[in-house]
């Protein structure tokens, strides 16, 4: 057993000094949440179903084996809403660079990539692209509606901030989620792409909220670029269609009172 030095302070005496150096656990309130779209609120349909649906639109029925083989090749080539292409042909380089700034570039880049895969189906590349434009080509994550509804009930404003070359509003309307979104900051409309802070500032301006009172939620380093705009950031793992991606964590950050 060790002796206590004569100059040691009692717990009561030392509590004031400890409080003086203890980091504050309070945090700024969240008045708005900015959500990325793909990989955060929704995911593209399963690749094989994407291929089969597109082929059916062209009047061709694919069996599972052929659909799976085509899906693998198309994912390697590059899918809208999917993984980045293994290689962008030089003839598509300019369209690829501008894909999230102009609708024609978005369509041209992805149909061009699909055409590098010879499927032997007339009109197939366009049919594949059309799937990304319609609600059936996407699957909202399981917690999306509940999280958006809870934020709306709490008076927290919501914007969708997406690098995209087409209008997302019809998708949200079809899913009956449009009434839960206050603003859309879409790169092709704003003229800025994440991680450029300008797109986050635009979203905050649309909502009438100071960036320091906004939380950006996404799944990529581009979404984390919101830090440069002054926003707080939550990065969630991207999950497959229909699988939970932890979106409920947003409510812990946005609604929990300061400790």
PDB file of C-alpha atoms in Angstrom:
ATOM      1  CA  UNK A   1       0.000   0.000   0.000  1.00  0.00           C
ATOM      2  CA  UNK A   2       1.377   3.413  -1.015  1.00  0.00           C
ATOM      3  CA  UNK A   3       1.376   6.480   1.208  1.00  0.00           C
ATOM      4  CA  UNK A   4      -0.565   9.486  -0.090  1.00  0.00           C
ATOM      5  CA  UNK A   5       1.662  12.566  -0.418  1.00  0.00           C
ATOM      6  CA  UNK A   6       0.855  15.370   2.015  1.00  0.00           C
ATOM      7  CA  UNK A   7       0.237  17.800  -0.885  1.00  0.00           C
ATOM      8  CA  UNK A   8      -2.255  15.539  -2.714  1.00  0.00           C
ATOM      9  CA  UNK A   9      -5.674  17.108  -3.203  1.00  0.00           C
ATOM     10  CA  UNK A  10      -8.913  15.406  -2.320  1.00  0.00           C
ATOM     11  CA  UNK A  11     -11.286  14.498  -5.173  1.00  0.00           C
ATOM     12  CA  UNK A  12     -13.524  17.384  -4.188  1.00  0.00           C
ATOM     13  CA  UNK A  13     -10.680  19.858  -4.314  1.00  0.00           C
ATOM     14  CA  UNK A  14      -9.391  18.671  -7.692  1.00  0.00           C
ATOM     15  CA  UNK A  15     -12.746  18.568  -9.518  1.00  0.00           C
ATOM     16  CA  UNK A  16     -12.605  22.239 -10.485  1.00  0.00           C
ATOM     17  CA  UNK A  17      -9.202  21.843 -12.152  1.00  0.00           C
ATOM     18  CA  UNK A  18     -10.336  18.704 -13.964  1.00  0.00           C
ATOM     19  CA  UNK A  19     -13.403  20.492 -15.312  1.00  0.00           C
ATOM     20  CA  UNK A  20     -11.200  23.289 -16.597  1.00  0.00           C
ATOM     21  CA  UNK A  21      -9.196  20.969 -18.848  1.00  0.00           C
ATOM     22  CA  UNK A  22     -11.855  18.386 -19.733  1.00  0.00           C
ATOM     23  CA  UNK A  23     -12.881  18.730 -23.416  1.00  0.00           C
ATOM     24  CA  UNK A  24     -16.412  19.965 -23.945  1.00  0.00           C
ATOM     25  CA  UNK A  25     -18.848  17.315 -25.144  1.00  0.00           C
ATOM     26  CA  UNK A  26     -21.331  19.827 -26.490  1.00  0.00           C
ATOM     27  CA  UNK A  27     -21.695  20.223 -30.232  1.00  0.00           C
ATOM     28  CA  UNK A  28     -23.304  22.556 -32.699  1.00  0.00           C
ATOM     29  CA  UNK A  29     -26.945  21.873 -33.501  1.00  0.00           C
ATOM     30  CA  UNK A  30     -27.909  20.333 -36.825  1.00  0.00           C
ATOM     31  CA  UNK A  31     -30.519  22.356 -38.704  1.00  0.00           C
ATOM     32  CA  UNK A  32     -30.184  20.540 -42.028  1.00  0.00           C
ATOM     33  CA  UNK A  33     -28.971  17.230 -43.401  1.00  0.00           C
ATOM     34  CA  UNK A  34     -27.514  16.986 -46.907  1.00  0.00           C
ATOM     35  CA  UNK A  35     -27.738  13.494 -48.378  1.00  0.00           C
ATOM     36  CA  UNK A  36     -25.814  11.953 -51.215  1.00  0.00           C
ATOM     37  CA  UNK A  37     -28.114   9.867 -53.436  1.00  0.00           C
ATOM     38  CA  UNK A  38     -26.437   6.769 -54.872  1.00  0.00           C
ATOM     39  CA  UNK A  39     -24.985   4.555 -52.174  1.00  0.00           C
ATOM     40  CA  UNK A  40     -26.602   6.598 -49.410  1.00  0.00           C
ATOM     41  CA  UNK A  41     -30.354   6.881 -49.995  1.00  0.00           C
ATOM     42  CA  UNK A  42     -30.701   4.329 -52.798  1.00  0.00           C
ATOM     43  CA  UNK A  43     -28.810   1.699 -54.759  1.00  0.00           C
ATOM     44  CA  UNK A  44     -29.088   0.581 -58.379  1.00  0.00           C
ATOM     45  CA  UNK A  45     -30.918  -2.669 -59.017  1.00  0.00           C
ATOM     46  CA  UNK A  46     -29.064  -5.976 -58.890  1.00  0.00           C
ATOM     47  CA  UNK A  47     -26.836  -6.268 -61.990  1.00  0.00           C
ATOM     48  CA  UNK A  48     -28.362  -9.424 -63.432  1.00  0.00           C
ATOM     49  CA  UNK A  49     -31.877  -8.038 -63.121  1.00  0.00           C
ATOM     50  CA  UNK A  50     -30.668  -4.806 -64.750  1.00  0.00           C
ATOM     51  CA  UNK A  51     -29.385  -6.742 -67.743  1.00  0.00           C
ATOM     52  CA  UNK A  52     -32.470  -8.945 -68.057  1.00  0.00           C
ATOM     53  CA  UNK A  53     -34.868  -5.993 -67.830  1.00  0.00           C
ATOM     54  CA  UNK A  54     -32.948  -4.046 -70.469  1.00  0.00           C
ATOM     55  CA  UNK A  55     -32.859  -7.052 -72.792  1.00  0.00           C
ATOM     56  CA  UNK A  56     -36.599  -7.581 -72.305  1.00  0.00           C
ATOM     57  CA  UNK A  57     -37.197  -3.957 -73.362  1.00  0.00           C
ATOM     58  CA  UNK A  58     -35.411  -4.893 -76.601  1.00  0.00           C
ATOM     59  CA  UNK A  59     -37.602  -7.969 -77.059  1.00  0.00           C
ATOM     60  CA  UNK A  60     -34.985 -10.484 -75.949  1.00  0.00           C
ATOM     61  CA  UNK A  61     -35.329 -12.922 -73.043  1.00  0.00           C
ATOM     62  CA  UNK A  62     -32.036 -13.825 -71.381  1.00  0.00           C
ATOM     63  CA  UNK A  63     -31.483 -16.905 -69.255  1.00  0.00           C
ATOM     64  CA  UNK A  64     -29.706 -16.507 -65.931  1.00  0.00           C
ATOM     65  CA  UNK A  65     -26.367 -17.794 -67.199  1.00  0.00           C
ATOM     66  CA  UNK A  66     -26.145 -15.407 -70.134  1.00  0.00           C
ATOM     67  CA  UNK A  67     -27.487 -12.511 -68.055  1.00  0.00           C
ATOM     68  CA  UNK A  68     -24.870 -13.137 -65.370  1.00  0.00           C
ATOM     69  CA  UNK A  69     -22.041 -13.282 -67.914  1.00  0.00           C
ATOM     70  CA  UNK A  70     -23.197 -10.072 -69.584  1.00  0.00           C
ATOM     71  CA  UNK A  71     -23.616  -8.317 -66.231  1.00  0.00           C
ATOM     72  CA  UNK A  72     -20.044  -9.156 -65.248  1.00  0.00           C
ATOM     73  CA  UNK A  73     -18.682  -7.766 -68.507  1.00  0.00           C
ATOM     74  CA  UNK A  74     -20.829  -4.629 -68.323  1.00  0.00           C
ATOM     75  CA  UNK A  75     -19.783  -3.907 -64.735  1.00  0.00           C
ATOM     76  CA  UNK A  76     -16.155  -4.073 -65.818  1.00  0.00           C
ATOM     77  CA  UNK A  77     -16.914  -1.731 -68.718  1.00  0.00           C
ATOM     78  CA  UNK A  78     -18.645   0.739 -66.395  1.00  0.00           C
ATOM     79  CA  UNK A  79     -22.235   1.071 -65.246  1.00  0.00           C
ATOM     80  CA  UNK A  80     -24.154   4.228 -64.360  1.00  0.00           C
ATOM     81  CA  UNK A  81     -24.613   3.967 -60.613  1.00  0.00           C
ATOM     82  CA  UNK A  82     -22.102   1.122 -60.485  1.00  0.00           C
ATOM     83  CA  UNK A  83     -18.340   0.704 -60.201  1.00  0.00           C
ATOM     84  CA  UNK A  84     -16.037   2.941 -62.195  1.00  0.00           C
ATOM     85  CA  UNK A  85     -14.927   1.527 -65.555  1.00  0.00           C
ATOM     86  CA  UNK A  86     -11.723  -0.466 -65.743  1.00  0.00           C
ATOM     87  CA  UNK A  87     -10.788   1.651 -68.740  1.00  0.00           C
ATOM     88  CA  UNK A  88     -12.311   4.641 -70.532  1.00  0.00           C
ATOM     89  CA  UNK A  89     -11.699   4.510 -74.298  1.00  0.00           C
ATOM     90  CA  UNK A  90     -10.038   7.680 -75.635  1.00  0.00           C
ATOM     91  CA  UNK A  91     -13.073   8.475 -77.791  1.00  0.00           C
ATOM     92  CA  UNK A  92     -15.193   8.701 -74.639  1.00  0.00           C
ATOM     93  CA  UNK A  93     -12.712  10.630 -72.487  1.00  0.00           C
ATOM     94  CA  UNK A  94     -14.305  14.053 -72.926  1.00  0.00           C
ATOM     95  CA  UNK A  95     -17.821  12.756 -72.319  1.00  0.00           C
ATOM     96  CA  UNK A  96     -16.599  10.870 -69.263  1.00  0.00           C
ATOM     97  CA  UNK A  97     -14.978  13.979 -67.815  1.00  0.00           C
ATOM     98  CA  UNK A  98     -18.214  15.964 -68.244  1.00  0.00           C
ATOM     99  CA  UNK A  99     -20.690  13.211 -67.385  1.00  0.00           C
ATOM    100  CA  UNK A 100     -21.979  14.820 -64.193  1.00  0.00           C
ATOM    101  CA  UNK A 101     -22.225  18.300 -65.709  1.00  0.00           C
ATOM    102  CA  UNK A 102     -24.306  17.701 -68.845  1.00  0.00           C
ATOM    103  CA  UNK A 103     -27.140  15.229 -69.506  1.00  0.00           C
ATOM    104  CA  UNK A 104     -25.907  14.474 -73.030  1.00  0.00           C
ATOM    105  CA  UNK A 105     -22.427  13.683 -71.678  1.00  0.00           C
ATOM    106  CA  UNK A 106     -23.846  11.400 -68.982  1.00  0.00           C
ATOM    107  CA  UNK A 107     -25.875   9.421 -71.493  1.00  0.00           C
ATOM    108  CA  UNK A 108     -23.124   9.403 -74.109  1.00  0.00           C
ATOM    109  CA  UNK A 109     -20.467   8.225 -71.672  1.00  0.00           C
ATOM    110  CA  UNK A 110     -22.452   5.319 -70.259  1.00  0.00           C
ATOM    111  CA  UNK A 111     -24.052   4.145 -73.495  1.00  0.00           C
ATOM    112  CA  UNK A 112     -20.610   4.352 -75.088  1.00  0.00           C
ATOM    113  CA  UNK A 113     -19.121   2.169 -72.363  1.00  0.00           C
ATOM    114  CA  UNK A 114     -21.951  -0.345 -72.695  1.00  0.00           C
ATOM    115  CA  UNK A 115     -21.380  -0.527 -76.445  1.00  0.00           C
ATOM    116  CA  UNK A 116     -17.853  -1.826 -75.820  1.00  0.00           C
ATOM    117  CA  UNK A 117     -19.537  -5.077 -74.737  1.00  0.00           C
ATOM    118  CA  UNK A 118     -20.925  -6.957 -77.747  1.00  0.00           C
ATOM    119  CA  UNK A 119     -24.214  -8.390 -76.516  1.00  0.00           C
ATOM    120  CA  UNK A 120     -25.705  -8.993 -79.949  1.00  0.00           C
ATOM    121  CA  UNK A 121     -28.912  -7.169 -78.956  1.00  0.00           C
ATOM    122  CA  UNK A 122     -30.016  -4.176 -80.995  1.00  0.00           C
ATOM    123  CA  UNK A 123     -30.624  -1.064 -78.875  1.00  0.00           C
ATOM    124  CA  UNK A 124     -29.225  -2.765 -75.756  1.00  0.00           C
ATOM    125  CA  UNK A 125     -26.887   0.040 -74.651  1.00  0.00           C
ATOM    126  CA  UNK A 126     -29.701   2.606 -74.689  1.00  0.00           C
ATOM    127  CA  UNK A 127     -32.030   0.226 -72.874  1.00  0.00           C
ATOM    128  CA  UNK A 128     -29.431  -0.321 -70.161  1.00  0.00           C
ATOM    129  CA  UNK A 129     -29.089   3.428 -69.692  1.00  0.00           C
ATOM    130  CA  UNK A 130     -32.854   3.955 -69.577  1.00  0.00           C
ATOM    131  CA  UNK A 131     -33.015   1.738 -66.486  1.00  0.00           C
ATOM    132  CA  UNK A 132     -31.056   4.313 -64.486  1.00  0.00           C
ATOM    133  CA  UNK A 133     -33.599   7.015 -65.343  1.00  0.00           C
ATOM    134  CA  UNK A 134     -36.644   5.216 -63.945  1.00  0.00           C
ATOM    135  CA  UNK A 135     -37.703   4.343 -60.380  1.00  0.00           C
ATOM    136  CA  UNK A 136     -37.670   0.596 -61.099  1.00  0.00           C
ATOM    137  CA  UNK A 137     -33.943   0.805 -61.805  1.00  0.00           C
ATOM    138  CA  UNK A 138     -33.225   1.790 -58.202  1.00  0.00           C
ATOM    139  CA  UNK A 139     -33.938   0.419 -54.737  1.00  0.00           C
ATOM    140  CA  UNK A 140     -34.209   2.863 -51.804  1.00  0.00           C
ATOM    141  CA  UNK A 141     -32.345   1.601 -48.748  1.00  0.00           C
ATOM    142  CA  UNK A 142     -34.567   0.042 -46.049  1.00  0.00           C
ATOM    143  CA  UNK A 143     -34.149   2.960 -43.612  1.00  0.00           C
ATOM    144  CA  UNK A 144     -34.455   5.797 -46.136  1.00  0.00           C
ATOM    145  CA  UNK A 145     -38.145   6.578 -45.719  1.00  0.00           C
ATOM    146  CA  UNK A 146     -38.089   6.257 -41.927  1.00  0.00           C
ATOM    147  CA  UNK A 147     -35.032   8.496 -41.536  1.00  0.00           C
ATOM    148  CA  UNK A 148     -36.405  11.182 -43.864  1.00  0.00           C
ATOM    149  CA  UNK A 149     -39.794  11.066 -42.137  1.00  0.00           C
ATOM    150  CA  UNK A 150     -38.218  11.429 -38.694  1.00  0.00           C
ATOM    151  CA  UNK A 151     -36.099  14.385 -39.794  1.00  0.00           C
ATOM    152  CA  UNK A 152     -39.147  16.101 -41.284  1.00  0.00           C
ATOM    153  CA  UNK A 153     -41.134  15.584 -38.074  1.00  0.00           C
ATOM    154  CA  UNK A 154     -38.261  17.099 -36.086  1.00  0.00           C
ATOM    155  CA  UNK A 155     -38.125  20.182 -38.303  1.00  0.00           C
ATOM    156  CA  UNK A 156     -34.706  19.362 -39.771  1.00  0.00           C
ATOM    157  CA  UNK A 157     -34.383  20.473 -43.395  1.00  0.00           C
ATOM    158  CA  UNK A 158     -33.187  18.004 -46.012  1.00  0.00           C
ATOM    159  CA  UNK A 159     -31.422  18.352 -49.362  1.00  0.00           C
ATOM    160  CA  UNK A 160     -30.170  15.781 -51.830  1.00  0.00           C
ATOM    161  CA  UNK A 161     -26.671  16.635 -53.103  1.00  0.00           C
ATOM    162  CA  UNK A 162     -25.624  14.444 -55.998  1.00  0.00           C
ATOM    163  CA  UNK A 163     -23.049  14.230 -58.775  1.00  0.00           C
ATOM    164  CA  UNK A 164     -25.519  13.237 -61.460  1.00  0.00           C
ATOM    165  CA  UNK A 165     -26.350  13.943 -65.078  1.00  0.00           C
ATOM    166  CA  UNK A 166     -30.143  13.611 -64.894  1.00  0.00           C
ATOM    167  CA  UNK A 167     -33.079  14.749 -62.753  1.00  0.00           C
ATOM    168  CA  UNK A 168     -33.684  12.711 -59.599  1.00  0.00           C
ATOM    169  CA  UNK A 169     -36.973  14.390 -58.678  1.00  0.00           C
ATOM    170  CA  UNK A 170     -39.195  11.967 -60.650  1.00  0.00           C
ATOM    171  CA  UNK A 171     -37.685   9.036 -58.770  1.00  0.00           C
ATOM    172  CA  UNK A 172     -38.474  10.557 -55.380  1.00  0.00           C
ATOM    173  CA  UNK A 173     -41.981  11.436 -56.559  1.00  0.00           C
ATOM    174  CA  UNK A 174     -42.596   7.840 -57.668  1.00  0.00           C
ATOM    175  CA  UNK A 175     -41.381   6.572 -54.290  1.00  0.00           C
ATOM    176  CA  UNK A 176     -43.623   9.159 -52.541  1.00  0.00           C
ATOM    177  CA  UNK A 177     -40.573  10.634 -50.838  1.00  0.00           C
ATOM    178  CA  UNK A 178     -40.575  13.976 -52.645  1.00  0.00           C
ATOM    179  CA  UNK A 179     -42.538  15.624 -49.842  1.00  0.00           C
ATOM    180  CA  UNK A 180     -39.669  14.833 -47.471  1.00  0.00           C
ATOM    181  CA  UNK A 181     -37.004  16.638 -49.541  1.00  0.00           C
ATOM    182  CA  UNK A 182     -36.697  20.431 -49.337  1.00  0.00           C
ATOM    183  CA  UNK A 183     -34.121  20.939 -52.095  1.00  0.00           C
ATOM    184  CA  UNK A 184     -32.092  19.150 -54.767  1.00  0.00           C
ATOM    185  CA  UNK A 185     -28.541  20.306 -55.499  1.00  0.00           C
ATOM    186  CA  UNK A 186     -27.678  18.286 -58.598  1.00  0.00           C
ATOM    187  CA  UNK A 187     -24.286  18.751 -60.215  1.00  0.00           C
ATOM    188  CA  UNK A 188     -25.618  19.121 -63.755  1.00  0.00           C
ATOM    189  CA  UNK A 189     -27.891  21.949 -62.574  1.00  0.00           C
ATOM    190  CA  UNK A 190     -25.464  23.615 -60.171  1.00  0.00           C
ATOM    191  CA  UNK A 191     -22.451  23.377 -62.484  1.00  0.00           C
ATOM    192  CA  UNK A 192     -20.247  22.075 -59.655  1.00  0.00           C
ATOM    193  CA  UNK A 193     -19.369  18.529 -58.649  1.00  0.00           C
ATOM    194  CA  UNK A 194     -18.502  17.162 -55.245  1.00  0.00           C
ATOM    195  CA  UNK A 195     -15.998  17.593 -53.604  1.00  0.00           C
ATOM    196  CA  UNK A 196     -16.109  21.225 -54.826  1.00  0.00           C
ATOM    197  CA  UNK A 197     -17.378  23.171 -51.801  1.00  0.00           C
ATOM    198  CA  UNK A 198     -19.559  25.225 -54.140  1.00  0.00           C
ATOM    199  CA  UNK A 199     -22.169  22.494 -54.479  1.00  0.00           C
ATOM    200  CA  UNK A 200     -22.492  22.170 -50.696  1.00  0.00           C
ATOM    201  CA  UNK A 201     -22.765  25.933 -50.292  1.00  0.00           C
ATOM    202  CA  UNK A 202     -25.496  25.957 -52.936  1.00  0.00           C
ATOM    203  CA  UNK A 203     -27.427  23.279 -51.076  1.00  0.00           C
ATOM    204  CA  UNK A 204     -27.167  25.177 -47.806  1.00  0.00           C
ATOM    205  CA  UNK A 205     -28.259  28.356 -49.575  1.00  0.00           C
ATOM    206  CA  UNK A 206     -31.310  26.588 -50.972  1.00  0.00           C
ATOM    207  CA  UNK A 207     -32.228  25.544 -47.438  1.00  0.00           C
ATOM    208  CA  UNK A 208     -31.385  28.892 -45.852  1.00  0.00           C
ATOM    209  CA  UNK A 209     -29.020  27.207 -43.403  1.00  0.00           C
ATOM    210  CA  UNK A 210     -25.478  28.118 -42.379  1.00  0.00           C
ATOM    211  CA  UNK A 211     -23.057  25.350 -43.515  1.00  0.00           C
ATOM    212  CA  UNK A 212     -21.816  25.050 -39.940  1.00  0.00           C
ATOM    213  CA  UNK A 213     -25.320  23.926 -38.968  1.00  0.00           C
ATOM    214  CA  UNK A 214     -25.502  21.278 -41.716  1.00  0.00           C
ATOM    215  CA  UNK A 215     -24.529  17.606 -41.736  1.00  0.00           C
ATOM    216  CA  UNK A 216     -23.460  16.005 -45.015  1.00  0.00           C
ATOM    217  CA  UNK A 217     -24.126  12.249 -45.256  1.00  0.00           C
ATOM    218  CA  UNK A 218     -22.529  10.173 -47.994  1.00  0.00           C
ATOM    219  CA  UNK A 219     -20.418   7.145 -48.827  1.00  0.00           C
ATOM    220  CA  UNK A 220     -17.346   8.487 -50.680  1.00  0.00           C
ATOM    221  CA  UNK A 221     -14.389  10.844 -50.176  1.00  0.00           C
ATOM    222  CA  UNK A 222     -16.161  13.281 -52.526  1.00  0.00           C
ATOM    223  CA  UNK A 223     -18.960  13.580 -49.968  1.00  0.00           C
ATOM    224  CA  UNK A 224     -16.396  14.180 -47.230  1.00  0.00           C
ATOM    225  CA  UNK A 225     -15.338  17.245 -49.213  1.00  0.00           C
ATOM    226  CA  UNK A 226     -18.216  19.030 -47.474  1.00  0.00           C
ATOM    227  CA  UNK A 227     -15.785  19.620 -44.600  1.00  0.00           C
ATOM    228  CA  UNK A 228     -14.136  22.270 -46.787  1.00  0.00           C
ATOM    229  CA  UNK A 229     -17.514  24.006 -47.014  1.00  0.00           C
ATOM    230  CA  UNK A 230     -17.827  24.091 -43.236  1.00  0.00           C
ATOM    231  CA  UNK A 231     -20.251  21.184 -42.844  1.00  0.00           C
ATOM    232  CA  UNK A 232     -20.007  18.259 -40.488  1.00  0.00           C
ATOM    233  CA  UNK A 233     -19.744  14.936 -42.333  1.00  0.00           C
ATOM    234  CA  UNK A 234     -20.906  11.376 -41.773  1.00  0.00           C
ATOM    235  CA  UNK A 235     -19.539   8.744 -44.174  1.00  0.00           C
ATOM    236  CA  UNK A 236     -21.478   5.466 -44.273  1.00  0.00           C
ATOM    237  CA  UNK A 237     -20.528   2.219 -46.021  1.00  0.00           C
ATOM    238  CA  UNK A 238     -22.159   1.629 -49.385  1.00  0.00           C
ATOM    239  CA  UNK A 239     -24.385  -1.475 -49.240  1.00  0.00           C
ATOM    240  CA  UNK A 240     -25.991  -3.712 -51.841  1.00  0.00           C
ATOM    241  CA  UNK A 241     -29.565  -3.039 -52.923  1.00  0.00           C
ATOM    242  CA  UNK A 242     -32.010  -3.927 -50.156  1.00  0.00           C
ATOM    243  CA  UNK A 243     -29.340  -4.251 -47.455  1.00  0.00           C
ATOM    244  CA  UNK A 244     -29.173  -1.861 -44.466  1.00  0.00           C
ATOM    245  CA  UNK A 245     -26.381   0.708 -44.703  1.00  0.00           C
ATOM    246  CA  UNK A 246     -26.545   2.227 -41.228  1.00  0.00           C
ATOM    247  CA  UNK A 247     -28.550   5.285 -42.259  1.00  0.00           C
ATOM    248  CA  UNK A 248     -30.185   5.423 -38.829  1.00  0.00           C
ATOM    249  CA  UNK A 249     -26.918   6.816 -37.441  1.00  0.00           C
ATOM    250  CA  UNK A 250     -27.950  10.131 -38.977  1.00  0.00           C
ATOM    251  CA  UNK A 251     -30.675  10.480 -36.372  1.00  0.00           C
ATOM    252  CA  UNK A 252     -28.192   9.944 -33.529  1.00  0.00           C
ATOM    253  CA  UNK A 253     -26.143  12.892 -34.796  1.00  0.00           C
ATOM    254  CA  UNK A 254     -28.919  15.190 -35.956  1.00  0.00           C
ATOM    255  CA  UNK A 255     -31.494  14.747 -33.200  1.00  0.00           C
ATOM    256  CA  UNK A 256     -29.683  13.690 -30.029  1.00  0.00           C
ATOM    257  CA  UNK A 257     -29.475  16.630 -27.606  1.00  0.00           C
ATOM    258  CA  UNK A 258     -26.052  17.913 -26.581  1.00  0.00           C
ATOM    259  CA  UNK A 259     -24.440  15.902 -23.821  1.00  0.00           C
TER     260      UNK A 259
END
